[in-house]
Tab-separated table of C-alpha atoms in Angstrom:
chain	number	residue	atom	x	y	z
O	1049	UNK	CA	-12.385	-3.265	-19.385
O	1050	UNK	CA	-10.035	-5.410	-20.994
O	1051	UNK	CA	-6.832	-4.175	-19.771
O	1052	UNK	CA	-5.673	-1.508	-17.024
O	1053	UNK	CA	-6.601	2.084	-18.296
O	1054	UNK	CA	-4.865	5.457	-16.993
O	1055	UNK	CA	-5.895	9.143	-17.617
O	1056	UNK	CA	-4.229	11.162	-18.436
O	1057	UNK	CA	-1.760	9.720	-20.770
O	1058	UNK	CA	-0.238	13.153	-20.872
O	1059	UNK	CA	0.144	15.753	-18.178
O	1060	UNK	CA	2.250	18.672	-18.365
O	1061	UNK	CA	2.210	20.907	-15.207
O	1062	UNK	CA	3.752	24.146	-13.833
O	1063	UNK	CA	5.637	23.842	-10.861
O	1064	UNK	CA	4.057	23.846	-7.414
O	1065	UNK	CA	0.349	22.553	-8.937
O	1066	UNK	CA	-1.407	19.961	-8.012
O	1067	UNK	CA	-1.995	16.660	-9.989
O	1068	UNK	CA	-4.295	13.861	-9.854
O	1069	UNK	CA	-3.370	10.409	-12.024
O	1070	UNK	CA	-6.294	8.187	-12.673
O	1071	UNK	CA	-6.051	4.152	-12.648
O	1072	UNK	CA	-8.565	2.033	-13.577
O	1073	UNK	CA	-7.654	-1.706	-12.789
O	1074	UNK	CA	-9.222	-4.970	-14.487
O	1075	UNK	CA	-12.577	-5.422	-13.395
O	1076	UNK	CA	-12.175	-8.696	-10.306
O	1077	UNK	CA	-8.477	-7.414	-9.846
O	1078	UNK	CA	-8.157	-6.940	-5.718
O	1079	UNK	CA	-4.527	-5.848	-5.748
O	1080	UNK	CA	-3.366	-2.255	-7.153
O	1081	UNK	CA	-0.102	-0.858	-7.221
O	1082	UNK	CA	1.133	2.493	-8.214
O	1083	UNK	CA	5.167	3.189	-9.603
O	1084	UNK	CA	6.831	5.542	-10.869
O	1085	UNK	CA	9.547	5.151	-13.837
O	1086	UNK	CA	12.111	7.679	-14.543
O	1087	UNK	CA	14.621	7.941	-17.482
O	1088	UNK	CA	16.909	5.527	-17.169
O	1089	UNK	CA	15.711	4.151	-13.393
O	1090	UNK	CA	13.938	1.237	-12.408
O	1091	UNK	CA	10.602	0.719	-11.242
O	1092	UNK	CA	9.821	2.393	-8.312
O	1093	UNK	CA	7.320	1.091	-6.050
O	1094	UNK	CA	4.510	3.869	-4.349
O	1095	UNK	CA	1.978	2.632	-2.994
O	1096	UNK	CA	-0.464	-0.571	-2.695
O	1097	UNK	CA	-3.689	-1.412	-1.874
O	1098	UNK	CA	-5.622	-5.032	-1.269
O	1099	UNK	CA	-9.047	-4.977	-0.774
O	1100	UNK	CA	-10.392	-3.406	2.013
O	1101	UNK	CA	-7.288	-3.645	3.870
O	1102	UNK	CA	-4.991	-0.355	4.536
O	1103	UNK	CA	-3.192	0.795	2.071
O	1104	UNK	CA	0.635	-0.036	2.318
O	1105	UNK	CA	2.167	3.678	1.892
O	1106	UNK	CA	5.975	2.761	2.354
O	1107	UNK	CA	7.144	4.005	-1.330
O	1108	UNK	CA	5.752	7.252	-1.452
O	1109	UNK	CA	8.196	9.521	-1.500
O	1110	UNK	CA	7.294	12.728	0.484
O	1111	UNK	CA	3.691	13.653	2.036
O	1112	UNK	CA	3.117	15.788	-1.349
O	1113	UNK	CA	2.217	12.245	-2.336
O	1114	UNK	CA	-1.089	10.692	-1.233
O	1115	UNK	CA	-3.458	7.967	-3.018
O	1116	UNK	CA	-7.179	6.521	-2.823
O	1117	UNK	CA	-8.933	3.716	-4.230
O	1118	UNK	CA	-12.238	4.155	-3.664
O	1119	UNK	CA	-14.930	0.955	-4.011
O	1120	UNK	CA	-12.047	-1.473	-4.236
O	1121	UNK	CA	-11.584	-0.420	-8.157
O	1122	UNK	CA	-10.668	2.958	-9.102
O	1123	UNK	CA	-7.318	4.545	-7.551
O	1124	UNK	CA	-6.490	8.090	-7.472
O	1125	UNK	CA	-2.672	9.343	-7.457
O	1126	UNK	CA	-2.559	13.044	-5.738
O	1127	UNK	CA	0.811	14.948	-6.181
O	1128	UNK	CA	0.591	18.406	-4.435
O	1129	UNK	CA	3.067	21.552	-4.751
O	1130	UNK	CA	4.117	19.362	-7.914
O	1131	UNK	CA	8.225	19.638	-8.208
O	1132	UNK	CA	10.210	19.008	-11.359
O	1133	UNK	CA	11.683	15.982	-9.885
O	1134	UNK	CA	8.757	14.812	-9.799
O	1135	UNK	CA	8.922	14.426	-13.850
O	1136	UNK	CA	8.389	10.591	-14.634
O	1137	UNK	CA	5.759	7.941	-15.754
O	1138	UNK	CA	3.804	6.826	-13.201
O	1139	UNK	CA	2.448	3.320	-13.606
O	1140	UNK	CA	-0.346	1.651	-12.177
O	1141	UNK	CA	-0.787	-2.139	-12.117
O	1142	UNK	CA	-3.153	-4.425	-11.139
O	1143	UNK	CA	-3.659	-8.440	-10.259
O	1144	UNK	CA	-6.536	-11.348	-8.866
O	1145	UNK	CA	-4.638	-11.009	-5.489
O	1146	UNK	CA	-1.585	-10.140	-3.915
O	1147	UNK	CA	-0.146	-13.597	-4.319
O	1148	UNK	CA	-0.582	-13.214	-7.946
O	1149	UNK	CA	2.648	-12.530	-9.312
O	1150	UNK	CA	1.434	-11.864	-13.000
O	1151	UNK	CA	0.620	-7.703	-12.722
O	1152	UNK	CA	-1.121	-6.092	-15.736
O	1153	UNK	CA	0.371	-2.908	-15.648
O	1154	UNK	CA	-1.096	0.255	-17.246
O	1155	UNK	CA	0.540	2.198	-20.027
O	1156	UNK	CA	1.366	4.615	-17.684
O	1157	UNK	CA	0.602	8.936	-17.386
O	1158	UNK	CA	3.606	10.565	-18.443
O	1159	UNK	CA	3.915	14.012	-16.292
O	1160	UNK	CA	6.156	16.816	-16.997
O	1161	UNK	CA	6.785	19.515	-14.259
O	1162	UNK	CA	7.656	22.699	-15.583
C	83	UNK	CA	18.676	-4.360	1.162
C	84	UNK	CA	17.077	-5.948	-1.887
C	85	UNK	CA	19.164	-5.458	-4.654
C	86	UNK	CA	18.425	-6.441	-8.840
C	87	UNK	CA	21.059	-5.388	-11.456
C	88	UNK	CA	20.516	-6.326	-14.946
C	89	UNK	CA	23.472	-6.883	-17.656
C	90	UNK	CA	24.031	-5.735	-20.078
C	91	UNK	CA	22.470	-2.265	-19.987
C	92	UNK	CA	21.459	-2.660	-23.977
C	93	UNK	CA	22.303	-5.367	-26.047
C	94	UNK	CA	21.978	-5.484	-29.860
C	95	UNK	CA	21.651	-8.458	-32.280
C	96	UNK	CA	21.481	-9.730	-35.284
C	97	UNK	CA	18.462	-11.316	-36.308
C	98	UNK	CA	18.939	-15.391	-35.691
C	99	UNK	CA	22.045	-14.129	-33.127
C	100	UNK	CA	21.088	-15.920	-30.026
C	101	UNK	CA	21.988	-14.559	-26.734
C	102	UNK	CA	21.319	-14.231	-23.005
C	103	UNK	CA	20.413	-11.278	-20.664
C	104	UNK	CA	21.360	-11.595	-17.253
C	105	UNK	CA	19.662	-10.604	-13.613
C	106	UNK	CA	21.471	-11.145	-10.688
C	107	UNK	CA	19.742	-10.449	-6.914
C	108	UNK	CA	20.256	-10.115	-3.310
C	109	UNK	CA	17.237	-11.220	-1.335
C	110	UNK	CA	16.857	-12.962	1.953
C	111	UNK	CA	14.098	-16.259	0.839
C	112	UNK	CA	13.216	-15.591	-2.580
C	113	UNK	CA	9.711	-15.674	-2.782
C	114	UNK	CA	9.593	-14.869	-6.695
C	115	UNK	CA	11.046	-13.282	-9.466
C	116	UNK	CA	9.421	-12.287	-12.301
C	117	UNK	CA	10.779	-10.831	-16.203
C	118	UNK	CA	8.468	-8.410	-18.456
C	119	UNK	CA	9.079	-7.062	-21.271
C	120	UNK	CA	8.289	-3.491	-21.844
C	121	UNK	CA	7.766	-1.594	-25.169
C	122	UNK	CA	8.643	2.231	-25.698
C	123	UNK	CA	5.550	4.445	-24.293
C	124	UNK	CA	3.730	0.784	-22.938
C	125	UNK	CA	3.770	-0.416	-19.513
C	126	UNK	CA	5.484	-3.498	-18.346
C	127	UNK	CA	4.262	-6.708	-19.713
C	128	UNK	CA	4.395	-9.838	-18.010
C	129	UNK	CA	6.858	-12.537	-19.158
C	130	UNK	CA	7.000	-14.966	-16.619
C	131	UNK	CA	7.300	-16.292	-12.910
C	132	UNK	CA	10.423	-18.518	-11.572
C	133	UNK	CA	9.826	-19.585	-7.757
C	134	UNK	CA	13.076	-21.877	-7.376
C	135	UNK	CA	16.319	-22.559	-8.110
C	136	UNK	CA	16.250	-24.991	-11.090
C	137	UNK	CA	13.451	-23.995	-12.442
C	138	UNK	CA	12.917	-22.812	-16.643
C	139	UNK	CA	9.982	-21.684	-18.230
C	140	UNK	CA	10.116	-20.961	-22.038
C	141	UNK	CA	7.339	-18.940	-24.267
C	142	UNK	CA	8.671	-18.832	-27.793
C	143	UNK	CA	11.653	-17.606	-28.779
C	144	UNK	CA	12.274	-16.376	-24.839
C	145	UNK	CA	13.668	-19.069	-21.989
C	146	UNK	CA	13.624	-17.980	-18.527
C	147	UNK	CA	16.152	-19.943	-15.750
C	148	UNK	CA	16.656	-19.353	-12.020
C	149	UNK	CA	20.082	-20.207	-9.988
C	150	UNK	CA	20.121	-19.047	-6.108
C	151	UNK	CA	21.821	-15.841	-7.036
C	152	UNK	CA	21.030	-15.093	-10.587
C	153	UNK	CA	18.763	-15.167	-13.668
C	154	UNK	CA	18.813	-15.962	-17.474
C	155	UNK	CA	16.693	-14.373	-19.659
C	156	UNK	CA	17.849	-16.699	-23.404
C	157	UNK	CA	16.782	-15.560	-26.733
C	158	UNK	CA	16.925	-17.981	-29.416
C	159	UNK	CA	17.016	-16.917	-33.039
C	160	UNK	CA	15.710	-13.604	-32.450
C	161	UNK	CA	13.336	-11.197	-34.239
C	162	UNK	CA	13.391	-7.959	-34.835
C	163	UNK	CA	9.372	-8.037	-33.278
C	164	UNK	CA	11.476	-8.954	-30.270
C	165	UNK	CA	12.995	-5.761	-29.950
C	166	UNK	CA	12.029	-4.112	-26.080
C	167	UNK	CA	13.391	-3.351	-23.106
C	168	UNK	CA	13.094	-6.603	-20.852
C	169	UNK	CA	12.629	-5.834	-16.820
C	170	UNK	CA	13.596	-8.344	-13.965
C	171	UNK	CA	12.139	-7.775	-10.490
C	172	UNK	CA	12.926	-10.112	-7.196
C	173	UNK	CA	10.100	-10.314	-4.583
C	174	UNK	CA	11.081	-11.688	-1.057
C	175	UNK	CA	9.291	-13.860	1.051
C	176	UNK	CA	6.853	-11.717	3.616
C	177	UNK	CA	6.471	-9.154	1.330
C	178	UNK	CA	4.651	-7.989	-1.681
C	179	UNK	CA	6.466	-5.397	-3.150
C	180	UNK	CA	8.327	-6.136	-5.947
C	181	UNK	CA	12.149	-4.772	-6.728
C	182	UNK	CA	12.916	-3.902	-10.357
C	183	UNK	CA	15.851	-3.871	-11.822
C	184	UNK	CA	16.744	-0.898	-14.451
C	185	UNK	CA	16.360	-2.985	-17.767
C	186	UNK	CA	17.933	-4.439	-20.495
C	187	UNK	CA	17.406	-2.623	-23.869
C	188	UNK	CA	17.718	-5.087	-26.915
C	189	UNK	CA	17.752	-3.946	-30.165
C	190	UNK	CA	17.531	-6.470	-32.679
C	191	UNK	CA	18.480	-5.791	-36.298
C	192	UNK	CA	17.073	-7.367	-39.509
């Protein structure tokens, strides 16, 4: 597709369910990155995967948190035993390589925990 | 630690009232650092890339300049269209991670 697309653009959860956040990344792009944006916080980095290398797992918060990107395209975002602090927009962006610093980011899944 | 803070928090303007937004950054050998811009409910979109100190890149009304601790975001004679939220993020030589800062909001008026 043109652009990076994410499903759902709209999640609203009860607490302790589990989630799953969809990213679909330029066709070509080899670098994906999850983050998560909450009210009036930066961007904060989750998770990153290059190719076929391992993913780089340093951001995630807690091990409620897990991703996939299977085929080197589409990426997954898992949240188990959701929490409300878990509330936020979680962004997914994507790029030719890792040394390409322009990102197209996604518009984002906004999830409420409730 | 890696550290971005962005100034002022929100800004507002005039239409045609130039101004500057300001990111200043901690980071051991600078490897990048990046603005977007980034509309309400939209993600991030890129702006631009300054690698050294001394270096300016302009796109429109929007001029971007890098000094070894800090960088200028300058709006000339802006628009109400130019109304966003404007992100700076520092990347560090050896890595590939990105650090945001939390944002400038400008509103500009008509």
């Amino acid at each position: 597709g043109a652009g990076v697309s994410q499903s759902p653009s709209n999640k609203v959860t009860e607490k302790g369910k589990d989630v799953e956040l969809r990213c679909d990344p330029i066709s070509g792009h080899t670098a994906l990155y999850w983050y998560r944006q909450s009210l009036g916080q930066g961007l904060e980095f989750l998770i990153y995967f290059q190719g076929n290398s391992a993913p780089d797992k340093s951001g995630l918060p807690s091990d409620r948190f897990s991703a996939e990107r299977t085929g080197g395209s589409v990426s997954t975002l898992t949240i188990q035993r959701t929490q409300q602090e878990d509330s936020a927009v979680y962004l997914c962006a994507s790029s030719l390589a890792v040394t390409d610093y322009g990102y197209t980011f996604g518009s984002g899944t906004r999830l409420t925990v409730v | 630690e890696d550290q971005v803070t962005q100034s002022p928090e929100a800004l507002r303007l005039q239409e045609g009232e130039s101004s500057s937004l300001n990111c200043s950054y901690t980071v051991s050998g600078l490897r990048g650092l990046f603005w977007y811009r980034q509309d309400p409910g939209k993600g991030p979109e890129f702006l631009f890339t300054l690698y050294s100190a001394g270096e300016e890149k302009e796109k429109e009304r929007l001029k971007a300049t890098l000094t070894k601790k800090e960088s200028f975001l300058h709006i000339t004679a802006p628009k109400p269209e130019d109304s966003a939220t404007y992100l700076c993020a520092v990347q560090k030589g050896g890595s590939y991670i990105p650090t945001f800062g939390r944002g400038t909001s400008l509103i500009v008026h008509p």
